[in-house]
mmCIF file of C-alpha atoms in Angstrom:
data_model
loop_
_atom_site.group_PDB
_atom_site.id
_atom_site.type_symbol
_atom_site.label_atom_id
_atom_site.label_comp_id
_atom_site.label_asym_id
_atom_site.label_seq_id
_atom_site.Cartn_x
_atom_site.Cartn_y
_atom_site.Cartn_z
ATOM 1 C CA MET A 1 -26.128 -2.828 -8.718
ATOM 2 C CA ASN A 2 -24.919 -4.302 -5.455
ATOM 3 C CA THR A 3 -22.293 -2.775 -3.233
ATOM 4 C CA ILE A 4 -19.218 -4.943 -2.732
ATOM 5 C CA GLU A 5 -17.404 -4.595 0.597
ATOM 6 C CA ILE A 6 -13.976 -6.164 0.995
ATOM 7 C CA LYS A 7 -12.538 -6.320 4.491
ATOM 8 C CA GLY A 8 -8.919 -6.440 5.548
ATOM 9 C CA SER A 9 -7.359 -9.832 6.133
ATOM 10 C CA LYS A 10 -6.264 -10.172 9.766
ATOM 11 C CA THR A 11 -4.081 -13.148 8.796
ATOM 12 C CA LYS A 12 -2.157 -11.199 6.145
ATOM 13 C CA LEU A 13 -1.816 -8.191 8.451
ATOM 14 C CA THR A 14 -0.586 -10.406 11.312
ATOM 15 C CA LEU A 15 2.108 -11.919 9.084
ATOM 16 C CA MET A 16 3.201 -8.452 7.898
ATOM 17 C CA LEU A 17 3.248 -7.179 11.511
ATOM 18 C CA LEU A 18 5.378 -10.151 12.535
ATOM 19 C CA ALA A 19 7.820 -9.560 9.645
ATOM 20 C CA ALA A 20 8.084 -5.830 10.483
ATOM 21 C CA LEU A 21 8.716 -6.664 14.148
ATOM 22 C CA ILE A 22 11.482 -9.107 13.184
ATOM 23 C CA PHE A 23 13.184 -6.494 10.992
ATOM 24 C CA VAL A 24 12.948 -3.831 13.716
ATOM 25 C CA SER A 25 14.499 -6.322 16.154
ATOM 26 C CA LEU A 26 17.278 -7.159 13.690
ATOM 27 C CA GLY A 27 17.886 -3.448 13.189
ATOM 28 C CA LEU A 28 18.212 -2.949 16.941
ATOM 29 C CA PHE A 29 20.648 -5.848 17.101
ATOM 30 C CA PHE A 30 22.696 -4.374 14.202
ATOM 31 C CA VAL A 31 22.872 -0.999 15.957
ATOM 32 C CA THR A 32 23.816 -2.354 19.386
ATOM 33 C CA ASN A 33 26.130 -5.213 18.297
ATOM 34 C CA PRO A 34 27.660 -4.334 14.907
ATOM 35 C CA ASP A 35 30.888 -6.246 15.627
ATOM 36 C CA LYS A 36 29.004 -9.562 15.599
ATOM 37 C CA PHE A 37 28.068 -8.996 11.935
ATOM 38 C CA ILE A 38 31.488 -8.139 10.557
ATOM 39 C CA SER A 39 32.250 -10.698 7.855
ATOM 40 C CA ALA A 40 33.488 -10.958 4.287
ATOM 41 C CA ILE A 41 30.397 -9.071 3.096
ATOM 42 C CA PHE A 42 30.043 -6.504 5.883
ATOM 43 C CA LYS A 43 33.535 -5.342 6.821
ATOM 44 C CA ASN A 44 32.581 -2.050 8.438
ATOM 45 C CA ALA A 45 30.778 -1.639 11.795
ATOM 46 C CA PHE A 46 29.640 1.868 10.799
ATOM 47 C CA PHE A 47 27.891 0.473 7.683
ATOM 48 C CA ILE A 48 26.221 -2.234 9.781
ATOM 49 C CA ARG A 49 24.899 0.448 12.181
ATOM 50 C CA ILE A 50 23.548 2.496 9.257
ATOM 51 C CA VAL A 51 21.737 -0.588 7.914
ATOM 52 C CA GLY A 52 20.332 -1.177 11.404
ATOM 53 C CA ILE A 53 19.092 2.413 11.728
ATOM 54 C CA ALA A 54 17.496 2.269 8.270
ATOM 55 C CA SER A 55 15.804 -1.008 9.184
ATOM 56 C CA ILE A 56 14.460 0.423 12.452
ATOM 57 C CA LEU A 57 13.127 3.567 10.752
ATOM 58 C CA PHE A 58 11.525 1.900 7.727
ATOM 59 C CA PHE A 59 10.072 -1.169 9.409
ATOM 60 C CA GLY A 60 9.163 0.854 12.499
ATOM 61 C CA LEU A 61 6.952 3.046 10.303
ATOM 62 C CA CYS A 62 5.538 -0.089 8.671
ATOM 63 C CA LEU A 63 4.815 -1.462 12.143
ATOM 64 C CA ILE A 64 2.919 1.703 13.102
ATOM 65 C CA PHE A 65 0.809 1.763 9.915
ATOM 66 C CA LEU A 66 0.131 -1.987 9.998
ATOM 67 C CA THR A 67 -0.907 -1.834 13.652
ATOM 68 C CA LYS A 68 -3.289 1.010 12.832
ATOM 69 C CA SER A 69 -4.736 -1.030 9.935
ATOM 70 C CA PHE A 70 -5.045 -4.109 12.124
ATOM 71 C CA PHE A 71 -7.250 -2.360 14.674
ATOM 72 C CA THR A 72 -9.366 -0.319 12.280
ATOM 73 C CA LYS A 73 -13.056 -1.156 11.956
ATOM 74 C CA LYS A 74 -13.362 0.430 8.485
ATOM 75 C CA ILE A 75 -14.144 -1.668 5.448
ATOM 76 C CA ASN A 76 -10.930 -1.591 3.413
ATOM 77 C CA LEU A 77 -12.521 -1.395 -0.023
ATOM 78 C CA ILE A 78 -16.068 -0.541 -1.071
ATOM 79 C CA ILE A 79 -17.096 -0.763 -4.716
ATOM 80 C CA ASN A 80 -20.484 0.560 -5.806
ATOM 81 C CA GLU A 81 -22.245 2.418 -8.639
ATOM 82 C CA LYS A 82 -20.578 5.727 -7.634
ATOM 83 C CA GLY A 83 -17.007 4.468 -7.556
ATOM 84 C CA ILE A 84 -14.391 2.904 -5.313
ATOM 85 C CA ILE A 85 -13.860 3.871 -1.681
ATOM 86 C CA ASP A 86 -10.305 2.802 -0.972
ATOM 87 C CA ASN A 87 -9.097 2.529 2.637
ATOM 88 C CA SER A 88 -6.790 -0.432 1.988
ATOM 89 C CA SER A 89 -3.407 1.197 2.644
ATOM 90 C CA TYR A 90 -1.720 4.269 4.069
ATOM 91 C CA VAL A 91 -1.655 5.930 0.634
ATOM 92 C CA SER A 92 -5.319 5.279 -0.079
ATOM 93 C CA VAL A 93 -7.206 8.327 -1.317
ATOM 94 C CA GLY A 94 -10.738 7.450 -0.202
ATOM 95 C CA MET A 95 -13.509 7.953 -2.773
ATOM 96 C CA ILE A 96 -12.572 7.570 -6.441
ATOM 97 C CA PHE A 97 -15.526 8.335 -8.710
ATOM 98 C CA TRP A 98 -16.045 6.283 -11.877
ATOM 99 C CA ASP A 99 -16.403 9.556 -13.826
ATOM 100 C CA ASP A 100 -12.850 10.548 -12.788
ATOM 101 C CA ILE A 101 -11.290 7.265 -13.937
ATOM 102 C CA THR A 102 -9.830 7.202 -17.465
ATOM 103 C CA SER A 103 -8.432 3.649 -17.346
ATOM 104 C CA ILE A 104 -7.311 0.836 -15.072
ATOM 105 C CA GLU A 105 -4.133 -1.176 -15.586
ATOM 106 C CA ARG A 106 -2.635 -4.205 -13.865
ATOM 107 C CA ILE A 107 1.079 -3.910 -13.070
ATOM 108 C CA ASP A 108 3.572 -6.171 -11.313
ATOM 109 C CA VAL A 109 6.233 -4.653 -9.069
ATOM 110 C CA MET A 110 8.660 -7.170 -7.571
ATOM 111 C CA SER A 111 6.026 -9.965 -7.530
ATOM 112 C CA THR A 112 3.350 -7.683 -6.034
ATOM 113 C CA LYS A 113 0.377 -7.008 -8.263
ATOM 114 C CA PHE A 114 -1.340 -3.600 -8.314
ATOM 115 C CA LEU A 115 -4.292 -2.074 -10.075
ATOM 116 C CA VAL A 116 -3.212 1.388 -11.150
ATOM 117 C CA ILE A 117 -6.226 3.684 -11.412
ATOM 118 C CA TYR A 118 -5.605 6.469 -13.942
ATOM 119 C CA VAL A 119 -7.700 9.577 -13.296
ATOM 120 C CA LYS A 120 -8.458 12.786 -15.237
ATOM 121 C CA ASP A 121 -7.048 15.103 -12.561
ATOM 122 C CA PRO A 122 -4.414 13.405 -10.348
ATOM 123 C CA GLY A 123 -3.853 16.678 -8.466
ATOM 124 C CA LYS A 124 -7.417 16.498 -7.139
ATOM 125 C CA TYR A 125 -6.478 13.367 -5.202
ATOM 126 C CA ILE A 126 -2.969 14.468 -4.236
ATOM 127 C CA ASN A 127 -3.625 18.017 -3.020
ATOM 128 C CA ILE A 128 -6.176 17.094 -0.339
ATOM 129 C CA GLN A 129 -3.717 14.835 1.509
ATOM 130 C CA SER A 130 -1.313 15.499 4.389
ATOM 131 C CA ASN A 131 2.381 16.176 3.690
ATOM 132 C CA ILE A 132 3.815 12.648 3.921
ATOM 133 C CA LYS A 133 0.905 11.071 2.089
ATOM 134 C CA LYS A 134 1.068 13.825 -0.555
ATOM 135 C CA LYS A 135 4.771 13.066 -1.174
ATOM 136 C CA LEU A 136 4.066 9.336 -1.515
ATOM 137 C CA LEU A 137 1.205 9.977 -3.958
ATOM 138 C CA GLN A 138 3.412 12.324 -5.998
ATOM 139 C CA ARG A 139 6.036 9.576 -6.143
ATOM 140 C CA ASN A 140 3.389 7.100 -7.358
ATOM 141 C CA LEU A 141 2.320 9.617 -10.019
ATOM 142 C CA LYS A 142 5.905 10.058 -11.212
ATOM 143 C CA THR A 143 6.623 6.312 -11.195
ATOM 144 C CA TYR A 144 3.346 4.841 -12.522
ATOM 145 C CA GLY A 145 1.576 7.783 -14.149
ATOM 146 C CA SER A 146 -1.131 7.837 -11.470
ATOM 147 C CA PRO A 147 -1.156 8.481 -7.728
ATOM 148 C CA ILE A 148 -3.751 5.766 -7.155
ATOM 149 C CA SER A 149 -2.956 2.075 -6.912
ATOM 150 C CA ILE A 150 -4.726 -0.751 -5.139
ATOM 151 C CA SER A 151 -3.209 -4.065 -4.057
ATOM 152 C CA SER A 152 -4.866 -7.077 -2.497
ATOM 153 C CA ASN A 153 -1.986 -7.501 0.002
ATOM 154 C CA THR A 154 -4.119 -6.574 3.008
ATOM 155 C CA LEU A 155 -7.503 -7.661 1.633
ATOM 156 C CA THR A 156 -9.492 -10.848 2.185
ATOM 157 C CA CYS A 157 -9.676 -11.496 -1.563
ATOM 158 C CA SER A 158 -7.060 -12.545 -4.085
ATOM 159 C CA PHE A 159 -5.675 -10.095 -6.611
ATOM 160 C CA ASN A 160 -7.484 -11.853 -9.465
ATOM 161 C CA GLU A 161 -10.815 -11.490 -7.649
ATOM 162 C CA LEU A 162 -10.089 -7.823 -6.927
ATOM 163 C CA GLU A 163 -9.189 -7.146 -10.555
ATOM 164 C CA LYS A 164 -12.282 -8.946 -11.857
ATOM 165 C CA ILE A 165 -14.653 -7.044 -9.543
ATOM 166 C CA VAL A 166 -13.118 -3.602 -10.139
ATOM 167 C CA LEU A 167 -13.025 -4.013 -13.935
ATOM 168 C CA LYS A 168 -16.599 -5.336 -14.013
ATOM 169 C CA TYR A 169 -17.911 -2.347 -12.057
ATOM 170 C CA TYR A 170 -15.752 0.073 -14.016
ATOM 171 C CA ASN A 171 -17.031 -1.222 -17.377
ATOM 172 C CA GLU A 172 -20.645 -1.083 -16.167
ATOM 173 C CA ASN A 173 -20.366 2.454 -14.731
ATOM 174 C CA LYS A 174 -17.994 4.406 -16.982
ATOM 175 C CA HIS A 175 -19.684 7.142 -18.949
#
């Protein structure tokens, strides 16, 4: 069986970087000039500053992770007879063996499609991660029933192609 390698899409990453940069800039503007945003909706300068700080923190982190992804030389997703090597996002867990996978499900979250990979022992994938990543994986486990999910948001293929390839390999390699 062939190995499938799916690279990251520089175009998609560039657009996400640009969006994150815009939101960080808006956050800075909210923090430094809250009086310019007081209106019927936002009547409180303190609230506007809080929104600005939240925007800077969240999208600033996104900017850091997206920049790191943009300059990485790693293949984002490798699918072969052993399993899936996922490096497609910050919460990727690396190698997921076919023998560990119990099922794969497609879910939609706010118009973003994910493949949720259910595994026999989720703790095996959570416990080897660093603190922040561990917390995010635990949140995924609580929310979706598995810590592992893969999206095509940063990949060069569409979600339908990703789903078709992963399910084909899974069905051919599950024991």
